[in-house]
Each structure stands twice: as C-alpha cells, then as structure tokens.
PDB file of C-alpha atoms and ligand atoms in Angstrom:
ATOM      1  CA  MET A   1      15.026  13.519 -18.542  1.00 74.00           C
ATOM      2  CA  ARG A   2      13.038  11.322 -15.848  1.00 93.00           C
ATOM      3  CA  GLN A   3      11.954   7.808 -16.545  1.00 96.00           C
ATOM      4  CA  PRO A   4       8.550   6.995 -15.520  1.00 98.00           C
ATOM      5  CA  PHE A   5       8.939   5.161 -12.173  1.00 98.00           C
ATOM      6  CA  ILE A   6       6.034   2.461 -11.863  1.00 98.00           C
ATOM      7  CA  ALA A   7       5.630   1.376  -7.948  1.00 98.00           C
ATOM      8  CA  GLY A   8       3.275  -1.647  -6.900  1.00 98.00           C
ATOM      9  CA  ASN A   9       2.953  -0.928  -3.119  1.00 98.00           C
ATOM     10  CA  TRP A  10       1.516  -4.595  -2.309  1.00 98.00           C
ATOM     11  CA  LYS A  11       0.887  -3.880   1.616  1.00 98.00           C
ATOM     12  CA  MET A  12       0.072  -7.181   3.481  1.00 98.00           C
ATOM     13  CA  PHE A  13      -1.346  -8.943   0.500  1.00 98.00           C
ATOM     14  CA  LYS A  14      -0.237 -11.977  -1.141  1.00 98.00           C
ATOM     15  CA  THR A  15       1.524 -14.668   0.277  1.00 98.00           C
ATOM     16  CA  VAL A  16       5.128 -15.893  -1.463  1.00 98.00           C
ATOM     17  CA  HIS A  17       3.499 -18.107  -3.199  1.00 98.00           C
ATOM     18  CA  GLU A  18       1.424 -15.554  -4.660  1.00 98.00           C
ATOM     19  CA  ALA A  19       4.317 -13.537  -5.286  1.00 98.00           C
ATOM     20  CA  VAL A  20       5.683 -15.732  -7.224  1.00 98.00           C
ATOM     21  CA  VAL A  21       3.011 -16.803  -9.110  1.00 98.00           C
ATOM     22  CA  HIS A  22       1.648 -12.486 -10.258  1.00 98.00           C
ATOM     23  CA  VAL A  23       5.524 -11.822 -10.772  1.00 98.00           C
ATOM     24  CA  LYS A  24       6.176 -14.485 -13.059  1.00 98.00           C
ATOM     25  CA  GLU A  25       3.198 -13.697 -15.231  1.00 98.00           C
ATOM     26  CA  LEU A  26       3.842  -9.537 -15.016  1.00 98.00           C
ATOM     27  CA  ARG A  27       7.189 -10.538 -16.065  1.00 98.00           C
ATOM     28  CA  SER A  28       5.321 -11.848 -19.851  1.00 98.00           C
ATOM     29  CA  VAL A  29       2.934  -8.785 -19.329  1.00 98.00           C
ATOM     30  CA  VAL A  30       5.535  -6.354 -19.369  1.00 98.00           C
ATOM     31  CA  LYS A  31       9.114  -8.289 -20.603  1.00 97.00           C
ATOM     32  CA  ASP A  32       8.434  -5.771 -24.431  1.00 96.00           C
ATOM     33  CA  VAL A  33       8.432  -2.797 -21.642  1.00 96.00           C
ATOM     34  CA  GLU A  34      11.501  -0.387 -22.616  1.00 95.00           C
ATOM     35  CA  GLY A  35      11.758   2.927 -20.951  1.00 96.00           C
ATOM     36  CA  VAL A  36      10.167   2.780 -17.342  1.00 97.00           C
ATOM     37  CA  ASP A  37      11.580   2.049 -14.496  1.00 98.00           C
ATOM     38  CA  ILE A  38       8.907  -1.479 -12.620  1.00 98.00           C
ATOM     39  CA  VAL A  39       8.761  -1.568  -9.209  1.00 98.00           C
ATOM     40  CA  VAL A  40       7.080  -4.410  -6.787  1.00 98.00           C
ATOM     41  CA  ALA A  41       6.628  -4.542  -3.431  1.00 99.00           C
ATOM     42  CA  PRO A  42       5.036  -7.748  -1.643  1.00 98.00           C
ATOM     43  CA  THR A  43       5.403  -8.486   2.759  1.00 98.00           C
ATOM     44  CA  ALA A  44       8.976  -9.027   4.199  1.00 98.00           C
ATOM     45  CA  THR A  45       7.974 -12.986   3.993  1.00 98.00           C
ATOM     46  CA  ALA A  46       8.103 -12.919  -0.279  1.00 98.00           C
ATOM     47  CA  LEU A  47      10.665 -10.845  -0.567  1.00 98.00           C
ATOM     48  CA  HIS A  48      13.325 -13.172  -2.097  1.00 98.00           C
ATOM     49  CA  ALA A  49      11.153 -15.403  -3.388  1.00 98.00           C
ATOM     50  CA  ALA A  50       9.456 -12.053  -5.340  1.00 98.00           C
ATOM     51  CA  ALA A  51      13.727 -11.155  -6.389  1.00 98.00           C
ATOM     52  CA  GLU A  52      14.077 -14.949  -7.337  1.00 98.00           C
ATOM     53  CA  ALA A  53      11.211 -14.988 -10.230  1.00 98.00           C
ATOM     54  CA  ALA A  54      11.426 -11.446 -11.218  1.00 98.00           C
ATOM     55  CA  ARG A  55      15.840 -12.205 -11.543  1.00 98.00           C
ATOM     56  CA  ASN A  56      16.888 -11.127 -15.673  1.00 98.00           C
ATOM     57  CA  SER A  57      13.735  -8.841 -16.107  1.00 98.00           C
ATOM     58  CA  ASN A  58      12.213  -5.617 -16.335  1.00 98.00           C
ATOM     59  CA  ILE A  59      11.040  -5.478 -12.628  1.00 98.00           C
ATOM     60  CA  ALA A  60      12.262  -4.610  -9.827  1.00 98.00           C
ATOM     61  CA  VAL A  61      11.896  -5.499  -5.691  1.00 98.00           C
ATOM     62  CA  ALA A  62      11.147  -3.424  -2.983  1.00 99.00           C
ATOM     63  CA  GLY A  63      11.144  -3.203   0.630  1.00 98.00           C
ATOM     64  CA  GLN A  64       7.924  -1.924   2.711  1.00 98.00           C
ATOM     65  CA  ASN A  65       9.739  -1.010   5.325  1.00 98.00           C
ATOM     66  CA  CYS A  66      13.161  -1.219   7.003  1.00 98.00           C
ATOM     67  CA  HIS A  67      14.577  -0.470  11.507  1.00 98.00           C
ATOM     68  CA  TRP A  68      17.768   1.593  11.337  1.00 98.00           C
ATOM     69  CA  GLU A  69      19.648  -1.308  13.010  1.00 97.00           C
ATOM     70  CA  ARG A  70      21.577  -3.618  11.717  1.00 95.00           C
ATOM     71  CA  ASP A  71      21.104  -6.157  12.992  1.00 96.00           C
ATOM     72  CA  GLY A  72      19.674  -5.990  17.160  1.00 97.00           C
ATOM     73  CA  ALA A  73      16.853  -6.833  19.369  1.00 98.00           C
ATOM     74  CA  PHE A  74      14.156  -4.993  17.740  1.00 98.00           C
ATOM     75  CA  THR A  75      11.269  -7.716  17.445  1.00 97.00           C
ATOM     76  CA  GLY A  76       8.947  -7.860  14.818  1.00 96.00           C
ATOM     77  CA  GLU A  77      11.735  -5.913  12.403  1.00 97.00           C
ATOM     78  CA  VAL A  78      13.946  -5.750   8.961  1.00 98.00           C
ATOM     79  CA  SER A  79      17.382  -3.996   8.956  1.00 98.00           C
ATOM     80  CA  ALA A  80      18.262  -2.393   5.738  1.00 98.00           C
ATOM     81  CA  ALA A  81      20.419  -4.679   4.701  1.00 98.00           C
ATOM     82  CA  MET A  82      18.206  -7.335   5.212  1.00 98.00           C
ATOM     83  CA  VAL A  83      15.598  -6.037   2.741  1.00 98.00           C
ATOM     84  CA  ARG A  84      18.925  -5.182   0.370  1.00 98.00           C
ATOM     85  CA  GLU A  85      20.127  -9.210   0.881  1.00 98.00           C
ATOM     86  CA  ALA A  86      16.828 -10.416   0.154  1.00 98.00           C
ATOM     87  CA  GLY A  87      16.892  -9.051  -2.816  1.00 98.00           C
ATOM     88  CA  ALA A  88      15.638  -5.830  -3.142  1.00 98.00           C
ATOM     89  CA  GLU A  89      16.680  -2.427  -5.131  1.00 98.00           C
ATOM     90  CA  TYR A  90      14.662  -0.060  -3.394  1.00 98.00           C
ATOM     91  CA  VAL A  91      12.362   0.281  -0.357  1.00 99.00           C
ATOM     92  CA  ILE A  92       9.290   2.276   0.840  1.00 98.00           C
ATOM     93  CA  VAL A  93       9.796   4.834   4.216  1.00 98.00           C
ATOM     94  CA  GLY A  94       7.165   6.835   6.182  1.00 98.00           C
ATOM     95  CA  HIS A  95       4.290   5.803   4.129  1.00 98.00           C
ATOM     96  CA  SER A  96       1.694   6.502   5.814  1.00 98.00           C
ATOM     97  CA  GLU A  97      -0.121   3.469   6.708  1.00 98.00           C
ATOM     98  CA  ARG A  98       3.046   3.051   8.990  1.00 98.00           C
ATOM     99  CA  ARG A  99       3.620   6.292  10.071  1.00 98.00           C
ATOM    100  CA  THR A 100      -0.586   6.306  11.580  1.00 97.00           C
ATOM    101  CA  LEU A 101      -0.451   2.923  12.407  1.00 98.00           C
ATOM    102  CA  PHE A 102       2.694   2.112  13.365  1.00 97.00           C
ATOM    103  CA  GLY A 103       4.536   4.768  15.077  1.00 97.00           C
ATOM    104  CA  ASP A 104       6.609   6.099  12.384  1.00 98.00           C
ATOM    105  CA  THR A 105       8.127   9.578  13.015  1.00 98.00           C
ATOM    106  CA  ASP A 106       9.519  12.278  10.945  1.00 98.00           C
ATOM    107  CA  GLN A 107      12.796  11.562  12.999  1.00 98.00           C
ATOM    108  CA  THR A 108      12.546   7.998  13.279  1.00 98.00           C
ATOM    109  CA  VAL A 109      11.771   7.851   8.307  1.00 98.00           C
ATOM    110  CA  ASN A 110      14.765  10.388   8.667  1.00 98.00           C
ATOM    111  CA  GLN A 111      16.434   7.380  10.597  1.00 98.00           C
ATOM    112  CA  ARG A 112      15.281   4.387   7.983  1.00 98.00           C
ATOM    113  CA  VAL A 113      16.510   6.648   5.113  1.00 98.00           C
ATOM    114  CA  HIS A 114      19.887   7.431   5.499  1.00 98.00           C
ATOM    115  CA  ALA A 115      19.887   3.264   6.629  1.00 98.00           C
ATOM    116  CA  ALA A 116      18.234   2.640   3.961  1.00 98.00           C
ATOM    117  CA  LEU A 117      20.784   3.912   1.780  1.00 98.00           C
ATOM    118  CA  GLY A 118      24.282   2.627   4.179  1.00 98.00           C
ATOM    119  CA  ALA A 119      22.583  -0.340   2.734  1.00 98.00           C
ATOM    120  CA  ASP A 120      22.679   0.425  -0.714  1.00 98.00           C
ATOM    121  CA  LEU A 121      19.401   0.619  -1.332  1.00 98.00           C
ATOM    122  CA  VAL A 122      16.862   3.553  -2.795  1.00 98.00           C
ATOM    123  CA  PRO A 123      14.165   5.070  -0.203  1.00 98.00           C
ATOM    124  CA  ILE A 124      10.568   5.388  -1.369  1.00 99.00           C
ATOM    125  CA  LEU A 125      10.078   7.897   0.977  1.00 99.00           C
ATOM    126  CA  CYS A 126       6.275   8.987   0.375  1.00 98.00           C
ATOM    127  CA  VAL A 127       4.486  12.235   1.969  1.00 98.00           C
ATOM    128  CA  GLY A 128       0.961  13.300   2.625  1.00 98.00           C
ATOM    129  CA  GLU A 129      -1.550  15.086   4.445  1.00 98.00           C
ATOM    130  CA  THR A 130      -4.771  14.220   5.691  1.00 97.00           C
ATOM    131  CA  LEU A 131      -8.283  15.151   4.841  1.00 96.00           C
ATOM    132  CA  ASP A 132      -8.466  17.987   8.005  1.00 97.00           C
ATOM    133  CA  GLN A 133      -4.469  19.421   7.143  1.00 97.00           C
ATOM    134  CA  ARG A 134      -6.047  19.676   3.640  1.00 97.00           C
ATOM    135  CA  ASP A 135      -9.215  21.261   4.066  1.00 96.00           C
ATOM    136  CA  GLY A 136      -6.808  24.023   6.873  1.00 97.00           C
ATOM    137  CA  GLY A 137      -5.320  24.764   4.946  1.00 97.00           C
ATOM    138  CA  GLN A 138      -1.889  22.673   5.632  1.00 98.00           C
ATOM    139  CA  THR A 139      -0.529  21.234   3.225  1.00 98.00           C
ATOM    140  CA  LEU A 140       2.139  22.588   1.755  1.00 98.00           C
ATOM    141  CA  ALA A 141       4.217  22.809   5.023  1.00 98.00           C
ATOM    142  CA  VAL A 142       3.252  19.640   6.640  1.00 98.00           C
ATOM    143  CA  LEU A 143       4.460  18.289   2.479  1.00 98.00           C
ATOM    144  CA  ASP A 144       7.309  20.694   3.840  1.00 98.00           C
ATOM    145  CA  GLN A 145       7.967  19.791   7.335  1.00 98.00           C
ATOM    146  CA  GLN A 146       7.987  15.435   5.839  1.00 98.00           C
ATOM    147  CA  LEU A 147      10.218  16.509   3.354  1.00 98.00           C
ATOM    148  CA  LYS A 148      12.865  18.660   5.025  1.00 98.00           C
ATOM    149  CA  ARG A 149      12.376  16.145   8.114  1.00 98.00           C
ATOM    150  CA  GLY A 150      13.071  13.015   6.333  1.00 98.00           C
ATOM    151  CA  LEU A 151      15.673  14.058   4.122  1.00 98.00           C
ATOM    152  CA  ASP A 152      17.467  15.595   7.036  1.00 98.00           C
ATOM    153  CA  GLY A 153      21.060  15.063   6.873  1.00 98.00           C
ATOM    154  CA  VAL A 154      20.956  13.482   3.099  1.00 98.00           C
ATOM    155  CA  SER A 155      23.366  14.308   0.975  1.00 98.00           C
ATOM    156  CA  ALA A 156      22.195  15.891  -2.685  1.00 98.00           C
ATOM    157  CA  ASP A 157      24.138  13.200  -4.874  1.00 98.00           C
ATOM    158  CA  HIS A 158      21.593  10.432  -3.096  1.00 98.00           C
ATOM    159  CA  VAL A 159      18.381  12.826  -3.298  1.00 98.00           C
ATOM    160  CA  ALA A 160      19.487  13.221  -7.106  1.00 98.00           C
ATOM    161  CA  SER A 161      19.024   8.716  -6.636  1.00 98.00           C
ATOM    162  CA  MET A 162      15.957   9.013  -4.517  1.00 98.00           C
ATOM    163  CA  VAL A 163      12.468   8.392  -5.296  1.00 98.00           C
ATOM    164  CA  VAL A 164       9.505  10.755  -3.724  1.00 98.00           C
ATOM    165  CA  ALA A 165       5.770  10.128  -2.921  1.00 98.00           C
ATOM    166  CA  TYR A 166       3.042  12.628  -2.957  1.00 98.00           C
ATOM    167  CA  GLU A 167       0.921  10.520  -1.186  1.00 98.00           C
ATOM    168  CA  PRO A 168      -2.460  11.938   0.073  1.00 98.00           C
ATOM    169  CA  VAL A 169      -3.222  10.781   2.843  1.00 97.00           C
ATOM    170  CA  TRP A 170      -7.117  11.391   1.205  1.00 97.00           C
ATOM    171  CA  ALA A 171      -6.219   9.380  -1.508  1.00 97.00           C
ATOM    172  CA  ILE A 172      -5.074   6.470  -0.508  1.00 96.00           C
ATOM    173  CA  GLY A 173      -7.533   2.989  -0.352  1.00 94.00           C
ATOM    174  CA  THR A 174     -11.006   5.155  -1.110  1.00 95.00           C
ATOM    175  CA  GLY A 175     -11.320   5.650  -4.049  1.00 94.00           C
ATOM    176  CA  ARG A 176     -10.766   9.131  -4.159  1.00 94.00           C
ATOM    177  CA  ASN A 177      -7.304  10.249  -6.245  1.00 94.00           C
ATOM    178  CA  ALA A 178      -5.949  13.670  -6.505  1.00 95.00           C
ATOM    179  CA  THR A 179      -6.719  15.595  -9.784  1.00 97.00           C
ATOM    180  CA  PRO A 180      -4.507  15.235 -11.702  1.00 97.00           C
ATOM    181  CA  GLU A 181      -4.297  19.737 -10.618  1.00 97.00           C
ATOM    182  CA  GLN A 182      -4.072  19.204  -7.391  1.00 97.00           C
ATOM    183  CA  ALA A 183      -1.396  16.780  -7.538  1.00 98.00           C
ATOM    184  CA  GLN A 184       0.670  18.898  -9.865  1.00 98.00           C
ATOM    185  CA  GLU A 185       0.538  21.766  -7.695  1.00 97.00           C
ATOM    186  CA  ALA A 186       1.685  19.192  -5.257  1.00 98.00           C
ATOM    187  CA  HIS A 187       4.415  17.492  -6.944  1.00 98.00           C
ATOM    188  CA  ALA A 188       5.576  20.943  -7.894  1.00 98.00           C
ATOM    189  CA  HIS A 189       6.123  22.360  -5.051  1.00 98.00           C
ATOM    190  CA  LEU A 190       8.326  19.245  -4.107  1.00 98.00           C
ATOM    191  CA  ARG A 191      10.492  20.092  -6.948  1.00 98.00           C
ATOM    192  CA  GLY A 192      10.694  23.247  -6.173  1.00 98.00           C
ATOM    193  CA  ARG A 193      11.703  23.015  -1.697  1.00 98.00           C
ATOM    194  CA  LEU A 194      13.656  20.180  -3.348  1.00 98.00           C
ATOM    195  CA  ARG A 195      15.800  22.911  -5.872  1.00 98.00           C
ATOM    196  CA  SER A 196      16.249  25.266  -3.063  1.00 98.00           C
ATOM    197  CA  TRP A 197      17.373  22.290  -0.265  1.00 98.00           C
ATOM    198  CA  PHE A 198      19.410  20.795  -2.258  1.00 98.00           C
ATOM    199  CA  GLY A 199      20.242  21.947  -5.782  1.00 98.00           C
ATOM    200  CA  ALA A 200      18.702  21.738  -9.434  1.00 98.00           C
ATOM    201  CA  ASP A 201      20.052  18.604 -10.511  1.00 98.00           C
ATOM    202  CA  ALA A 202      19.418  16.805  -7.155  1.00 98.00           C
ATOM    203  CA  ALA A 203      16.183  18.618  -7.646  1.00 98.00           C
ATOM    204  CA  GLU A 204      15.701  17.445 -11.414  1.00 97.00           C
ATOM    205  CA  ARG A 205      17.026  13.912 -11.384  1.00 97.00           C
ATOM    206  CA  CYS A 206      15.198  12.957  -8.205  1.00 98.00           C
ATOM    207  CA  HIS A 207      11.880  11.070  -8.569  1.00 98.00           C
ATOM    208  CA  VAL A 208       8.759  12.569  -7.703  1.00 98.00           C
ATOM    209  CA  ILE A 209       6.088  10.002  -7.622  1.00 98.00           C
ATOM    210  CA  TYR A 210       2.194  10.290  -6.614  1.00 98.00           C
ATOM    211  CA  GLY A 211       0.093   7.328  -4.742  1.00 98.00           C
ATOM    212  CA  GLY A 212      -3.645   7.488  -4.031  1.00 97.00           C
ATOM    213  CA  SER A 213      -5.359   5.112  -5.311  1.00 97.00           C
ATOM    214  CA  VAL A 214      -4.107   4.825  -8.498  1.00 98.00           C
ATOM    215  CA  LYS A 215      -6.655   3.401 -11.580  1.00 97.00           C
ATOM    216  CA  PRO A 216      -5.966   1.999 -15.058  1.00 97.00           C
ATOM    217  CA  ALA A 217      -8.135   4.490 -15.524  1.00 97.00           C
ATOM    218  CA  ASN A 218      -6.863   7.578 -13.883  1.00 97.00           C
ATOM    219  CA  ALA A 219      -3.116   6.800 -14.633  1.00 97.00           C
ATOM    220  CA  ALA A 220      -2.658   8.457 -18.001  1.00 97.00           C
ATOM    221  CA  SER A 221      -4.191  11.860 -16.916  1.00 97.00           C
ATOM    222  CA  LEU A 222      -1.720  11.850 -13.440  1.00 97.00           C
ATOM    223  CA  LEU A 223       1.178  10.852 -15.231  1.00 97.00           C
ATOM    224  CA  GLY A 224       0.492  13.478 -18.492  1.00 96.00           C
ATOM    225  CA  GLN A 225       1.359  16.370 -15.899  1.00 96.00           C
ATOM    226  CA  PRO A 226       4.735  17.759 -15.923  1.00 95.00           C
ATOM    227  CA  ASP A 227       6.270  16.809 -12.622  1.00 97.00           C
ATOM    228  CA  ILE A 228       4.027  13.253 -11.660  1.00 97.00           C
ATOM    229  CA  ASP A 229       7.819  11.180 -12.662  1.00 98.00           C
ATOM    230  CA  GLY A 230       5.235   8.663 -11.611  1.00 98.00           C
ATOM    231  CA  ALA A 231       3.168   6.189  -9.602  1.00 98.00           C
ATOM    232  CA  LEU A 232       3.629   4.408  -6.222  1.00 98.00           C
ATOM    233  CA  VAL A 233      -0.095   2.392  -6.918  1.00 98.00           C
ATOM    234  CA  GLY A 234      -1.537   0.011  -4.173  1.00 98.00           C
ATOM    235  CA  GLY A 235      -4.656  -1.256  -4.640  1.00 98.00           C
ATOM    236  CA  ALA A 236      -4.753  -1.672  -7.979  1.00 98.00           C
ATOM    237  CA  SER A 237      -1.662  -3.171  -8.602  1.00 98.00           C
ATOM    238  CA  LEU A 238      -2.732  -6.653  -7.362  1.00 98.00           C
ATOM    239  CA  ASP A 239      -3.861  -6.929 -10.444  1.00 98.00           C
ATOM    240  CA  VAL A 240      -1.106  -8.211 -13.011  1.00 98.00           C
ATOM    241  CA  ALA A 241      -3.837  -6.165 -15.722  1.00 98.00           C
ATOM    242  CA  GLY A 242      -4.077  -4.092 -14.271  1.00 98.00           C
ATOM    243  CA  PHE A 243      -0.747  -2.832 -13.281  1.00 98.00           C
ATOM    244  CA  ALA A 244       0.145  -3.282 -16.535  1.00 98.00           C
ATOM    245  CA  GLN A 245      -2.469  -0.765 -17.861  1.00 97.00           C
ATOM    246  CA  ILE A 246      -1.005   1.733 -15.128  1.00 98.00           C
ATOM    247  CA  VAL A 247       2.465   0.463 -17.268  1.00 98.00           C
ATOM    248  CA  ARG A 248       1.568   1.916 -19.946  1.00 96.00           C
ATOM    249  CA  ALA A 249       0.079   4.679 -19.756  1.00 96.00           C
ATOM    250  CA  ALA A 250       3.238   5.684 -18.662  1.00 95.00           C
ATOM    251  CA  ARG A 251       5.228   4.599 -20.888  1.00 86.00           C
ATOM    252  CA  LEU A 252       2.771   6.216 -23.567  1.00 74.00           C
ATOM    253  CA  GLY A 253       2.996   9.748 -20.831  1.00 62.00           C
ATOM    254  CA  ALA A 254       6.744  10.105 -21.031  1.00 57.00           C
TER     255      ALA A 254
HETATM  256  P1  LIG B   1      -3.743   3.226  -3.488  1.00 95.89           P
HETATM  257  O1  LIG B   1      -2.889   3.237  -2.034  1.00 95.89           O
HETATM  258  O2  LIG B   1      -3.561   3.559  -4.706  1.00 95.89           O
HETATM  259  O3  LIG B   1      -4.612   1.446  -3.055  1.00 95.89           O
HETATM  260  O4  LIG B   1      -5.151   4.046  -3.174  1.00 95.89           O
HETATM  261  C1  LIG B   1      -1.627   4.072  -2.118  1.00 95.89           C
HETATM  262  C2  LIG B   1      -0.661   3.219  -1.566  1.00 95.89           C
HETATM  263  O5  LIG B   1      -0.937   2.883   0.009  1.00 95.89           O
HETATM  264  O6  LIG B   1       0.694   3.312  -1.800  1.00 95.89           O
END
C-alpha cells in the first residue's frame, strides 16, 4: 500500500526568513497527521534553514533541481550532494519550467535522476504534455518518452523508491486542473509502463503523484483516484492553511 505523498513546490518564492516562518507554522498545523508523506521544496538558498526548521517533525524537505556533477565549474548550479547535505531527502527533477525555460532535456533530466540517486536523494521526476500535444492526441506517447528516457539505466529497486509526478503543462499555474478522470487515465498508463519496464513490484511501490492547479477544493476528488498517490502542489502550497487542507484530504482519501 502506497502512503499518500503531498509535496509543496515553492518555486522562486519565499526568502530564508519566510521559509522558516512557514515551516514552523506548518509543523504545528500538521503535527497530528500520520500516514502521509509531507514534503516542502524551498529555493536552494532556503533549503538548509527550512530543513533545520523541520527537524524532528513529520515534514521532509526537497530541492527543486540538482546538477549531475558532484562539483565543478558550473556557475549557478547546485549538485545533488549539496542538496542532500543541506538537509533535503528529495529533489524535484525535470519540472516543466526547467524544461521550457532552462533547457532541460530528457537526457539531462536522466543525468539529474542518476545524480540524485547517487547522492541518496529520492528524485521526484516530473513528466507531462503541453496543450498542443494533448490536442494532437500525443499525450501518452509524450509521457512514454519522458518516462522511459528519464528512467534510462535506473534499477527497478530505485524506481520502486521514486516519485513520478504527472504534471500536464497546461494545468500548471493556470487554475485549470486535469479532471480526476484525465489524471487517472495518465497515471494508470504510467503505472502500466513502469510495470512492463521495471516489473510489478517496482510499479506497485513507486508513487505516481499529480500536479497542476491542485487546491483544497479539488484535492479530494483527484486524490480519490486509485492510481493518484499524492500531489505536487505549486501555488496552493504557499499558504499554510490551504496546503494543510490538501494534506488532510490525502489522509482521508488513503
Ligand atoms: P501549480 O503548480 O499547483 O501552481 O499549478 C504545480 C507545479 O508546478 O508543480
């Protein structure tokens, strides 16, 4: 049985101070919640302080990206080992904003996945189609390609421990979420691919979570779908009360 997994992607929001205040508030609001993995992903500068603020709580911390080299002349990048040392247990890899704005490709996403696993971080691998691709009937083919290439060379044991986030690009930050049926179809497809490529055990244990305009009002119906194991929440995660409501919806849907 997969425990629900709710992660807040803070994107380029919250200073160190704001991140610490947020985590302290969140930990008091969700302290009684059991049976849900609760994760927040602050910016790189706030990672360490947020991890310290979350210490000995039921909240874990994720980076938003990591480079594949351990160190070197890569101005502006942060390595997986550095993200881990800062206190993160997870790292988001291949978010569509990274792919469209910062040149991430399936190949570099795959390199980041390997680097994360090598640094003892759990990758949260994001995949998802654009509106044009959906309208053109290419959704499942796009997901296949991003998943296959993103997981190239990854062992079944590692896949079992990982999180795959289905994030339709047209639903991110638009207020227009995928319907529960659309999301379930994509998730069931992704799990089927995991099963054929990595075996039934890895497919059953890997978390496949949904992202794209998740908010308190739609969380329960999305999380109630059999193959939706949680949510990657952007905008709505910036508000403690709203994020906590989504966490509670996950517990009820479990
Ligand atoms: P959103 O973002 O919830 O603001 O749509 C989701 C994401 O980018 O992970």
